[in-house]
Each structure stands twice: as structure tokens, then as C-alpha cells.
Coordinates of C-alpha atoms and ligand atoms in Angstrom, one line a residue:
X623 CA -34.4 -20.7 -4.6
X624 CA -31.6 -19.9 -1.7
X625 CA -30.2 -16.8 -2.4
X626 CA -26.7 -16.4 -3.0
X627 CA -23.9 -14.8 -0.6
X628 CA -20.4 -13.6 -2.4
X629 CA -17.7 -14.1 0.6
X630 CA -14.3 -11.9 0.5
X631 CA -12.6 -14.7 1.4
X632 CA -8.8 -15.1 2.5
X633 CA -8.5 -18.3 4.6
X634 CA -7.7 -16.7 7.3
X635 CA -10.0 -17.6 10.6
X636 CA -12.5 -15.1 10.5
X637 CA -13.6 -15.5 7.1
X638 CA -13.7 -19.6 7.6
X639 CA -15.6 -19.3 10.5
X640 CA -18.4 -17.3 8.2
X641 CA -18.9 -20.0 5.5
X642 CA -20.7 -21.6 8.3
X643 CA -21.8 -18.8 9.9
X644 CA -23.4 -17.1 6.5
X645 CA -25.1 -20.2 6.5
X646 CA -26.5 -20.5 9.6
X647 CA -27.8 -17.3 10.1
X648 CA -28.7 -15.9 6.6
X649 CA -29.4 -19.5 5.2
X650 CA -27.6 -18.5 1.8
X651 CA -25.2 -20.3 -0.5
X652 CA -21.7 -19.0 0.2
X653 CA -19.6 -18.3 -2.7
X654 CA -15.9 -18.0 -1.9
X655 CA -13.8 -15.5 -3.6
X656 CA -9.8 -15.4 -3.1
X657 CA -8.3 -12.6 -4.8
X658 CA -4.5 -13.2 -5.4
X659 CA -3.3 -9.7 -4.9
X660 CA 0.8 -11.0 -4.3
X661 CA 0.1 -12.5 -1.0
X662 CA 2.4 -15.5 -0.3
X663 CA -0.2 -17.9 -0.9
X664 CA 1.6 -20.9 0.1
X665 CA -1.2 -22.5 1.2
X666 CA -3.6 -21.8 -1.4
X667 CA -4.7 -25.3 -2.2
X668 CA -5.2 -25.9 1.2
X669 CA -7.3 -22.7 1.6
X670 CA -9.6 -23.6 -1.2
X671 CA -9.8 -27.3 -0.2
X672 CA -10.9 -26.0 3.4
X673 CA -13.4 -23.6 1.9
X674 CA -15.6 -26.7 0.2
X675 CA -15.0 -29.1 3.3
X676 CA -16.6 -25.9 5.4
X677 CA -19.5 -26.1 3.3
X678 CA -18.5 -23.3 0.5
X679 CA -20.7 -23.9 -2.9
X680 CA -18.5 -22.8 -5.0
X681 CA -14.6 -21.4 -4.9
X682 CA -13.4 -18.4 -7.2
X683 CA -9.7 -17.6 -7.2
X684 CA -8.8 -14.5 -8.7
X685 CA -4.7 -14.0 -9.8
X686 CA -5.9 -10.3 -9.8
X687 CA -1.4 -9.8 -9.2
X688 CA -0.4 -8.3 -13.0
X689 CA -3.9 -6.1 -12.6
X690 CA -2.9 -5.0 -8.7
X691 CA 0.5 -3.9 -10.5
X692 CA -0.4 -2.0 -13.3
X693 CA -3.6 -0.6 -11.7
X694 CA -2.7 -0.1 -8.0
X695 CA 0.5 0.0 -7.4
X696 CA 2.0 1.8 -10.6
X697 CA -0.5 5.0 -9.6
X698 CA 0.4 4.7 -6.0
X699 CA 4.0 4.5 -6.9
X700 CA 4.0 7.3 -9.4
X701 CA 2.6 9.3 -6.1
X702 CA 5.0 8.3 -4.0
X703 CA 2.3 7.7 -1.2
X704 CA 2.9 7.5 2.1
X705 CA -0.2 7.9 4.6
X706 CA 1.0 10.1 6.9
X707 CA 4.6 10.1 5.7
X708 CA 5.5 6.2 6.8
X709 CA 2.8 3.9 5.5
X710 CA 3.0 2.8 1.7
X711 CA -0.5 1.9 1.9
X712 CA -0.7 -1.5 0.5
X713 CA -3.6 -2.7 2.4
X714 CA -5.3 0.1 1.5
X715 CA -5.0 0.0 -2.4
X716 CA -5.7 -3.9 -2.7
X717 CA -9.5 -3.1 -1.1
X718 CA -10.9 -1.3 -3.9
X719 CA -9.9 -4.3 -6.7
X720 CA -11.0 -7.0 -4.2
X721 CA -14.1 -5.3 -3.9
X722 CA -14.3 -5.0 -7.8
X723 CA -13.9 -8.6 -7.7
X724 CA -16.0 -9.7 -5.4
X725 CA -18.8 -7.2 -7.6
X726 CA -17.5 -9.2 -10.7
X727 CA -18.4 -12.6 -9.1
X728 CA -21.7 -11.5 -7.5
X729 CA -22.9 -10.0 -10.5
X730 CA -22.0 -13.0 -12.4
X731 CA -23.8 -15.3 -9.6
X732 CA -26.5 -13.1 -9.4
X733 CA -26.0 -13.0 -5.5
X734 CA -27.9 -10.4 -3.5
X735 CA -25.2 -10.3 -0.9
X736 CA -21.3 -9.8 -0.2
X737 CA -19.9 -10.6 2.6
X738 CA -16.6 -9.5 4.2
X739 CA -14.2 -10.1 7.4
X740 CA -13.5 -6.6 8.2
X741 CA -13.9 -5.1 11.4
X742 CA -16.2 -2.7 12.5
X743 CA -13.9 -0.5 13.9
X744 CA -11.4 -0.4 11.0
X745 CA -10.2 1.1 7.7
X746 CA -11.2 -1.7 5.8
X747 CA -14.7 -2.3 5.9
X748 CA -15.0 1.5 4.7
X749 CA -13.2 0.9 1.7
X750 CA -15.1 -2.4 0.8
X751 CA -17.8 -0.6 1.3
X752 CA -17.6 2.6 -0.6
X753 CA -16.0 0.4 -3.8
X754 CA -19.3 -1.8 -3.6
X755 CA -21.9 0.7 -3.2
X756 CA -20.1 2.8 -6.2
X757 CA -20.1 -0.5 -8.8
X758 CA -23.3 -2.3 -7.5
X759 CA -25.3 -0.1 -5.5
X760 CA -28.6 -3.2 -5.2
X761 CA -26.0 -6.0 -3.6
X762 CA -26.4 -5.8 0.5
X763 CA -23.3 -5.8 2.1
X764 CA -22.8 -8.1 5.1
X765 CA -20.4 -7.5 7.6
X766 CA -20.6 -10.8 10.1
X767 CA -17.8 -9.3 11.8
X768 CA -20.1 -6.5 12.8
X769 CA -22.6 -8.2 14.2
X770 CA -20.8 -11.4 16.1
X771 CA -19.8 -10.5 19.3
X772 CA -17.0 -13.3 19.5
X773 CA -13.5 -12.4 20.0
X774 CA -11.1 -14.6 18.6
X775 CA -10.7 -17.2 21.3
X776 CA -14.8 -17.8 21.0
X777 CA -14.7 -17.9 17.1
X778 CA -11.5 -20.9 18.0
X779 CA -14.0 -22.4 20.0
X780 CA -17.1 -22.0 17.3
X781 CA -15.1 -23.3 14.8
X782 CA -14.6 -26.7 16.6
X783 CA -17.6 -27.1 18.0
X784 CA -19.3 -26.6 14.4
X785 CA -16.7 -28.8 12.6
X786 CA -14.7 -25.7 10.9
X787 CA -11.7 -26.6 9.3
X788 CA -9.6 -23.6 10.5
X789 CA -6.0 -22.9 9.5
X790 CA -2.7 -24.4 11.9
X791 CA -1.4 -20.4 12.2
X792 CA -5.1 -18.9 13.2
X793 CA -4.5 -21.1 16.5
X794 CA -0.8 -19.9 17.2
X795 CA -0.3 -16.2 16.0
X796 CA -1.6 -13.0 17.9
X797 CA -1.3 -11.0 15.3
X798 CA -4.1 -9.6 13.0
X799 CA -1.5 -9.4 9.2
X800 CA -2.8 -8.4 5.6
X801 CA -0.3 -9.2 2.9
X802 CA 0.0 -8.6 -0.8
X803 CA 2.5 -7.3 -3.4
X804 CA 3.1 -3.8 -1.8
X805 CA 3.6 -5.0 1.4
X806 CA 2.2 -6.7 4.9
X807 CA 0.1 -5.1 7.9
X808 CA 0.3 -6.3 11.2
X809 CA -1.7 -5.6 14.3
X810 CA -2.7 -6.5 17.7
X811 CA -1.4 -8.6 20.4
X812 CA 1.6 -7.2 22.1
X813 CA 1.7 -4.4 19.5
X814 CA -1.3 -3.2 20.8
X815 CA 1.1 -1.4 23.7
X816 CA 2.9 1.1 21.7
X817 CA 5.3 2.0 24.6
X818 CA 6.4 -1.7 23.8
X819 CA 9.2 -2.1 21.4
X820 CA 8.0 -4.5 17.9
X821 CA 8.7 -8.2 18.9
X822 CA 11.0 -10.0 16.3
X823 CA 7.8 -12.4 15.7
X824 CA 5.8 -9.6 14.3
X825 CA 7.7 -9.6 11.7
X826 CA 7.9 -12.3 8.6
X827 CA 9.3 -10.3 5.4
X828 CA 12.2 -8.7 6.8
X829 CA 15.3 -9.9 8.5
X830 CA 16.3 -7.7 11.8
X831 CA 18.3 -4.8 10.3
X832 CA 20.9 -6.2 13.3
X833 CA 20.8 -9.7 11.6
X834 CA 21.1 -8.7 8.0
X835 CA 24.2 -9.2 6.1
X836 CA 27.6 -7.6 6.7
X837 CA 28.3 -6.4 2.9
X838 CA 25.6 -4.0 0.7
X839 CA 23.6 -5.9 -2.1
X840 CA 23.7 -3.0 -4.6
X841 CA 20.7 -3.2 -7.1
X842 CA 20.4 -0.7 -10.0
X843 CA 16.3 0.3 -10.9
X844 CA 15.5 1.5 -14.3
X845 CA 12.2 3.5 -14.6
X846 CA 10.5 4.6 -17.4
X847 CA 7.8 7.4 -17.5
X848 CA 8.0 6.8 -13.5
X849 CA 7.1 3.5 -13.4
X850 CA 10.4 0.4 -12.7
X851 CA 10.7 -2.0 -15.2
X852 CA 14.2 -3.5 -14.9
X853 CA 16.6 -4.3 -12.2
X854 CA 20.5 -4.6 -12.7
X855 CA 19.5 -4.4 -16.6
X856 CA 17.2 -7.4 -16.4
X857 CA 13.4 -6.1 -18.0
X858 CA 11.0 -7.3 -15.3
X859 CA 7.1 -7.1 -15.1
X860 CA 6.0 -4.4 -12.3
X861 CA 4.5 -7.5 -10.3
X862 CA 7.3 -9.7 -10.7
X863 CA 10.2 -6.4 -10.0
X864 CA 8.1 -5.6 -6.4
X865 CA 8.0 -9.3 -5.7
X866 CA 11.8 -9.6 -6.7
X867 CA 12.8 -6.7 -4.7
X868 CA 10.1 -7.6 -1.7
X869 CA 12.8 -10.3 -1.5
X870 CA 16.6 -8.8 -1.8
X871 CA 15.3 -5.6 0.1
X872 CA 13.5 -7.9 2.7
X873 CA 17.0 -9.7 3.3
X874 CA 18.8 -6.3 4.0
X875 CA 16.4 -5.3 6.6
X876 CA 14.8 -2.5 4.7
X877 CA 11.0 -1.7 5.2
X878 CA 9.7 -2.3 8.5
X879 CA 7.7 1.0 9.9
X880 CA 6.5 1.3 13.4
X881 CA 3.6 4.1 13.7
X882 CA 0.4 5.4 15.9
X883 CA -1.8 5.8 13.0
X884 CA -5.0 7.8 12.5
X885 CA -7.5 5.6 11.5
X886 CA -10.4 7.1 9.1
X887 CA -12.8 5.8 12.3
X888 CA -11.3 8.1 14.8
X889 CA -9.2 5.5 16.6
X890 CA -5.3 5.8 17.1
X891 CA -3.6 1.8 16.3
X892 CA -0.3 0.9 16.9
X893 CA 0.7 -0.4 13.4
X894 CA 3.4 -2.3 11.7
X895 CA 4.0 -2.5 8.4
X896 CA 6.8 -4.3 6.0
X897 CA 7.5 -2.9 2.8
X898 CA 10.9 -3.3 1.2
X899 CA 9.9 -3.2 -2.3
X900 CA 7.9 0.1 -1.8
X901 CA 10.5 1.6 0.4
X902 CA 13.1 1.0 -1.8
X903 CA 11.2 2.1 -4.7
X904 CA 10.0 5.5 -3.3
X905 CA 13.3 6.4 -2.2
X906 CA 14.9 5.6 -5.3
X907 CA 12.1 7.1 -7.4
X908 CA 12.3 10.2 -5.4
X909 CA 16.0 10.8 -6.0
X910 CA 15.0 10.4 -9.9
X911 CA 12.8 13.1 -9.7
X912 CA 15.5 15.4 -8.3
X913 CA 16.9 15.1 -11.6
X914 CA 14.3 15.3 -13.7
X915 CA 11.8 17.5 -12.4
X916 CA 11.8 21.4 -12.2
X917 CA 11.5 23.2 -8.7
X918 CA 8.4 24.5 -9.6
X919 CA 6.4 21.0 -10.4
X920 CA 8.9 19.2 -7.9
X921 CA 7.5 21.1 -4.7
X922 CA 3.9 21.7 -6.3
X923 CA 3.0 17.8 -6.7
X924 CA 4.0 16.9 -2.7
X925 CA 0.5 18.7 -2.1
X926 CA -1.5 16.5 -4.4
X927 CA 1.0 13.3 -3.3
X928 CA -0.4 13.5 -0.1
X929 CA -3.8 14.1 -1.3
X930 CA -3.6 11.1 -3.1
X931 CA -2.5 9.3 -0.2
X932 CA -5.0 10.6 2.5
X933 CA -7.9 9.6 -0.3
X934 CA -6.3 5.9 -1.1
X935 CA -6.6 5.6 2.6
X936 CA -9.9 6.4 3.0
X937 CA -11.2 4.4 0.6
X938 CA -11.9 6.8 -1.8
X939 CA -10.1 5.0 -5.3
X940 CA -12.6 4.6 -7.1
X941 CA -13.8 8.8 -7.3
X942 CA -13.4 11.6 -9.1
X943 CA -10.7 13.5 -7.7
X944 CA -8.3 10.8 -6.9
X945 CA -8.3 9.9 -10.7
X946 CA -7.7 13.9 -11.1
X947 CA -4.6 13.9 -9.4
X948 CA -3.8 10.6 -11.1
X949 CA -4.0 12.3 -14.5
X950 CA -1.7 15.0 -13.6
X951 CA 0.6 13.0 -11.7
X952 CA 0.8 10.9 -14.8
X953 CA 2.1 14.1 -16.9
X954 CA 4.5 15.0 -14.4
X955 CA 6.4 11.0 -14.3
X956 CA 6.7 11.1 -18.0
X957 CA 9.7 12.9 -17.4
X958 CA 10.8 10.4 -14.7
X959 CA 12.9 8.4 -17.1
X960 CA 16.6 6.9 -15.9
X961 CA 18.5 4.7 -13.8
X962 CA 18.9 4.7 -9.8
X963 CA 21.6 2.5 -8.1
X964 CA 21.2 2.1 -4.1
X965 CA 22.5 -0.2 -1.7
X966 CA 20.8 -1.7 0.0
X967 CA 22.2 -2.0 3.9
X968 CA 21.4 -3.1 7.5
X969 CA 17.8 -1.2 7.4
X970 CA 18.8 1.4 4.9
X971 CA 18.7 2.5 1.0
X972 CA 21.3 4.3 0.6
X973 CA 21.7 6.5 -3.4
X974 CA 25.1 5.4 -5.1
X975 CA 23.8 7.6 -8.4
X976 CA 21.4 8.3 -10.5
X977 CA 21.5 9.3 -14.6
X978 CA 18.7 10.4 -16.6
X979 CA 18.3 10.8 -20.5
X980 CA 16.2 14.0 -20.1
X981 CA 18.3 14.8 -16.9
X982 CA 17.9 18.7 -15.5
X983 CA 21.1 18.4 -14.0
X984 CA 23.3 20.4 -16.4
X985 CA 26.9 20.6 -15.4
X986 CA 28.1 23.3 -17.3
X987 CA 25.8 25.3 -14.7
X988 CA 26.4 23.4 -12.0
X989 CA 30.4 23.2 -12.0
X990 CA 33.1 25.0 -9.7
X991 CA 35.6 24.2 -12.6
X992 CA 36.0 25.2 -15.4
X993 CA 33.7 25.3 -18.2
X994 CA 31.5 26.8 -16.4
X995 CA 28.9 28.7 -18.8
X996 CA 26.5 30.2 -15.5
X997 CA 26.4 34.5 -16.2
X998 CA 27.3 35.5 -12.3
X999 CA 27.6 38.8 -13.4
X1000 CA 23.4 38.6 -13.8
X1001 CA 23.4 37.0 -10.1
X1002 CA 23.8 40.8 -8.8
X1003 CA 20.9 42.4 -10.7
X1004 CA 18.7 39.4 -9.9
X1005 CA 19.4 39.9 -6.2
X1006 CA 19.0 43.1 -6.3
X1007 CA 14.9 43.1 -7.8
X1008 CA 14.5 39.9 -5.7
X1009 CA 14.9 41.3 -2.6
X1010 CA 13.9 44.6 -3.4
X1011 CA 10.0 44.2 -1.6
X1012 CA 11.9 43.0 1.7
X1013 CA 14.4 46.3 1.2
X1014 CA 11.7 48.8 0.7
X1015 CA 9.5 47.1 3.5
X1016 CA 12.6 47.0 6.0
X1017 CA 13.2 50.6 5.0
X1018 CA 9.5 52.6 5.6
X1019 CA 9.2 50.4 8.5
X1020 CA 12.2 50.2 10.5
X1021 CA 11.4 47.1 12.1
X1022 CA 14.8 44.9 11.4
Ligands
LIG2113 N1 -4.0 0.1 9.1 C1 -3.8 -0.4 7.8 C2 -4.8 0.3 6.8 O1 -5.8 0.7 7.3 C3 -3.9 -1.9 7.7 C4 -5.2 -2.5 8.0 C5 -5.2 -4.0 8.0 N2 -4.3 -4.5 9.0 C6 -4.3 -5.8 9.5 N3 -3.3 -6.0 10.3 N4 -5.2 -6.7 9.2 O2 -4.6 0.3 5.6

């Protein structure tokens, strides 16, 4: 019997062009598995209808969107992450439930192989790779990309040669994108410069901060336990909220992030990334926490945020330690309850307040007027053991 082959596939060239060449050179059946993580699947008919003509044996489409949400991007969100401070790392957070699904399927199939269209110079095939070898450690991975030597032009001129259907955009754009809920990648071409500013046709989710409208669209975020589930009062779903606010935040410019990145493989890219909804989300978030959280576990969780962050990236969900800092980042948002108005403007989010049922904020401290219940009198005794080490120090060692 032909052995089976499990294909991550996203209709994009690369992974159409494998269909044919999984079959040529392993001689397996290709199964074809789209996971719907949010990515504007406009043409998802036309991607499943292309897989079969290019001699897929079977199609799978996964809507794996309400599970991205309330697996992926909740955690992420509730961590604030940001690899290396700019990137909300939605790429790298869809690749361990793709690679889930794609187990799911193969297991079901009883394939012996999955395929994928990463790179072998990028993030991506790492965190494929760890997620598979962690749920199904007997399925071989292949990794076409790998082991072709085509670039893109050649794998154009493969395709028609071998009679692959490929899609209208694989032909026109220059740019290598990943898209889902939390936001779109894009790569290569002229971005591959990074002395050269981002074109305008890098760009798909967000109008040009320069173009976007002259008035604020002010849009007021209700969390609960850390995670958004309205917007201007209206209850949303977490996948439908991001989506809604991928949109209005999109239109205002916000999201678009222009870095060098460290790549887990040693190599500096030149990256851009779109993400209004998890721009927007962070920032509010964040100024929620100001409110809610003490100093102590305020300052404390930006070491295991970025912890979190740096292990998403690498591919390292699915482990341990990352659900560790999960747990405890879990406790700390169940205090992150409240409301968050911004505006949203040119390029920017910009707070117009915040309120919090279990807010810390307490005005009776706080105030310059009156009713102010704050002891100052206790202010001069606490200076005075505070700084007492720094006093004696300065004192028997006459440095200052
Ligand atoms: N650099 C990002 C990451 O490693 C995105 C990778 C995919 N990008 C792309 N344009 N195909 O998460």
C-alpha cells in the first residue's frame, strides 16, 4: 500500500508545488491540511479546489480560529509578549497548533510522514519540528524546502512545466507573508535591505499612519481576569474582538513594526510585522495593570513576560516551563479586571482612562486635596531607616 504523507498546507506556492513534488520523489499519497488560524482566507475554496486538481488525495480544513484564541492568543496576551520588545509573535504561536493538527490528521490517516513549507534557514521549521517530535515522536518529518534547491523563480517555472495550479498572487508579490488572527509577517524582496525604508506594498492590514483618518475612533476594551471580551460594551468572542479590532485599529494606522530580528538560527532578517489588534491590546492591557497590580508583582512578572516570549519564539509551547510561567501569569491577570478607553490615531493608541472594580488606585492616598487620609508625618521616619545603609556607608567611607 502507498504510504501516506500529511502536508502543512496553506496555498501558498511552495506548499502547491509539493503536492507534486511529495509525489514524485517520495511516491506517497498527499494529504492536505489547511488550518484556519484567522487568516483572511478569501480564497479558500479556490485553495482546496487547487489542492485536488494538483493531485492531493484528500483535503482537511481545520477552523482551528476559536481554539487559536482561547489557547494561543489569550496566554500570549495575558503575557503581554513581545519578542524582543516589538514583535507580538503571531507567527510564532500559530506553529505549535498547526503542528498539533497536522499530528491529529496523520495519526488519524495513519501516515508515516508530515510534510511542511518552511525554510531551512528559519524559525518555523524549528517550531514544527519540536511540536511534532513532542506529540508523535514515530511520524518522519519532511521538509521539501530543505532539500530542493529551487528558488522561487524555478519552483514558477516547475509548477508550469508539471501542470501545477499555482495561485494569481504567488506570480506577482515579492514578499514571503504569514497571516492569522494575531497578526501578518512579511519578508524578503526589497525589505531584505534594511537601510531601505518599508514600501507601502508590503503592507496589506494597515492603512499608512499619513493616510489614515483626520478624527480619533475611540474604542473602549473591557477585560476580564486579563483576557478582552467586549468592545464599546458589546460582549464579543476573543477570536471575533482581535478580528474586530484587526479591522478599526488597521484603519487608524496602528501596528506596523519594522525590526532586525534575531532569528533562533543565528541569522539577523529584516522583518515586518502588522498587528493592530495585538498592539492595541497590549497597550491597553498594560495600562490596566497599572491599576490593578502591586509594584512588587507589576515589576516581578516583566522577567517571566519576556521569558515567555523568548520560549514562544523558539518554539518551545508545548514544554514545561512555558506552561509554568503560564500558571503564574494566570494568577497575576485575575486581578486584571476593568475597562480601557484609547483612541486610536494616525499610528498611535493613545489611554483616554481606565477604571477597575478591584482598582489599587485609591484617591484618598493619592490626592493633593483635601481628603487626603496619607500619614506624612510617617514619611520622615520611613526615610530616615530607608536610607539609613547609604548614610552609614557614606559616612565610614567618605566616598560621596
Ligand atoms: N520572523 C517571524 C517569526 O519567526 C515570522 C516568520 C514567518 N514570516 C514570513 N514572512 N513567512 O515568527
Amino acid at each position: 500500500m502507498t504510504q501516506k504523507a500529511v502536508l502543512g498546507y496553506s496555498g501558498g506556492l511552495d506548499t502547491s508545488v509539493m503536492i507534486h513534488w511529495l509525489k514524485e520523489n517520495y511516491h506517497v499519497d498527499v494529504v492536505c491540511v489547511l488550518v484556519d488560524v484567522g487568516q483572511p482566507l478569501t480564497n479558500l475554496d479556490d485553495a482546496v479546489t487547487r489542492a485536488r486538481k494538483n493531485g492531493a488525495a484528500k483535503v482537511v480544513v481545520v477552523d482551528a480560529k476559536d481554539e487559536f484564541a482561547r489557547d494561543f492568543v489569550a496566554p500570549t496576551l495575558k503575557a503581554n509578549a513581545m519578542y524582543e520588545d516589538v514583535y507580538p509573535l503571531a507567527t510564532s504561536i500559530a506553529r505549535p497548533l498547526i503542528a498539533k493538527h497536522l499530528v491529529a490528521v496523520a495519526k488519524a490517516e495513519g501516515a508515516s510522514f508530515i510534510a511542511h513549507g518552511c525554510t531551512g534557514k528559519g524559525n518555523d521549521q524549528v517550531r514544527f519540528e519540536v511540536t511534532i517530535r513532542a506529540l508523535a515522536p514515530e511520524i518522519k518529518v519532511i521538509a521539501p524546502l530543505r532539500e530542493w534547491t529551487m528558488t522561487r523563480a524555478q519552483e514558477i517555472e516547475y509548477a508550469a512545466k508539471n501542470h501545477v495550479l499555482i495561485p494569481d498572487v504567488a506570480k506577482k508579490s515579492e514578499f514571503s507573508t504569514d497571516e492569522n488572527l494575531w497578526g501578518r509577517s512579511v519578508e524578503a524582496g526589497v525589505l531584505e535591505n534594511p537601510e531601505n525604508e518599508v514600501v507601502e506594498a508590503a503592507y496589506a492590514w494597515t492603512t499608512s499612519p499619513l493616510n489614515a483618518p483626520d478624527h480619533p475612533e475611540t474604542v473602549t476594551i473591557g477585560f476580564q481576569a486579563g483576557v478582552p471580551v467586549s468592545v464599546n460594551g458589546k460582549q464579543l468572542g476573543l477570536a471575533e474582538l482581535v478580528a474586530y479590532l484587526n479591522d478599526v485599529a488597521g484603519a487608524n494606522g496602528v501596528g506596523r513594526v519594522d525590526h532586525v530580528e534575531n532569528r533562533l538560527v543565528g541569522i539577523k532578517s529584516r522583518e515586518v510585522y502588522e498587528a493592530p489588534a495585538a498592539i492595541t491590546l497590549i497597550t491597553a492591557k498594560k495600562a490596566l495593570e497599572a491599576l490593578t497590580l502591586t509594584r512588587d508583582v507589576a515589576h516581578y512578572k516583566t522577567q517571566l513576560e519576556d521569558k515567555f516570549a523568548e520560549l514562544a519564539y523558539d518554539g518551545l509551547w508545548y514544554t514545561p516551563l512555558r506552561e509554568a510561567i503560564s500558571a503564574f501569569l494566570d494568577n497575576v491577570n485575575q486581578w486584571v479586571t476593568g475597562e480601557v478607553t484609547v483612541k486610536l490615531y494616525k499610528g498611535g493608541v493613545i489611554l483616554a482612562g481606565r477604571t477597575a472594580p478591584q482598582s489599587l488606585y485609591t484617591k484618598h492616598l493619592a490626592t493633593y486635596d483635601v481628603g487626603d487620609t496619607f500619614n506624612h508625618k510617617s514619611a520622615a521616619g520611613f526615610i530616615d531607616i530607608w536610607g539609613l545603609p547609604s548614610a552609614n556607608a557614606s559616612k565610614v567611607r567618605k566616598q560621596h
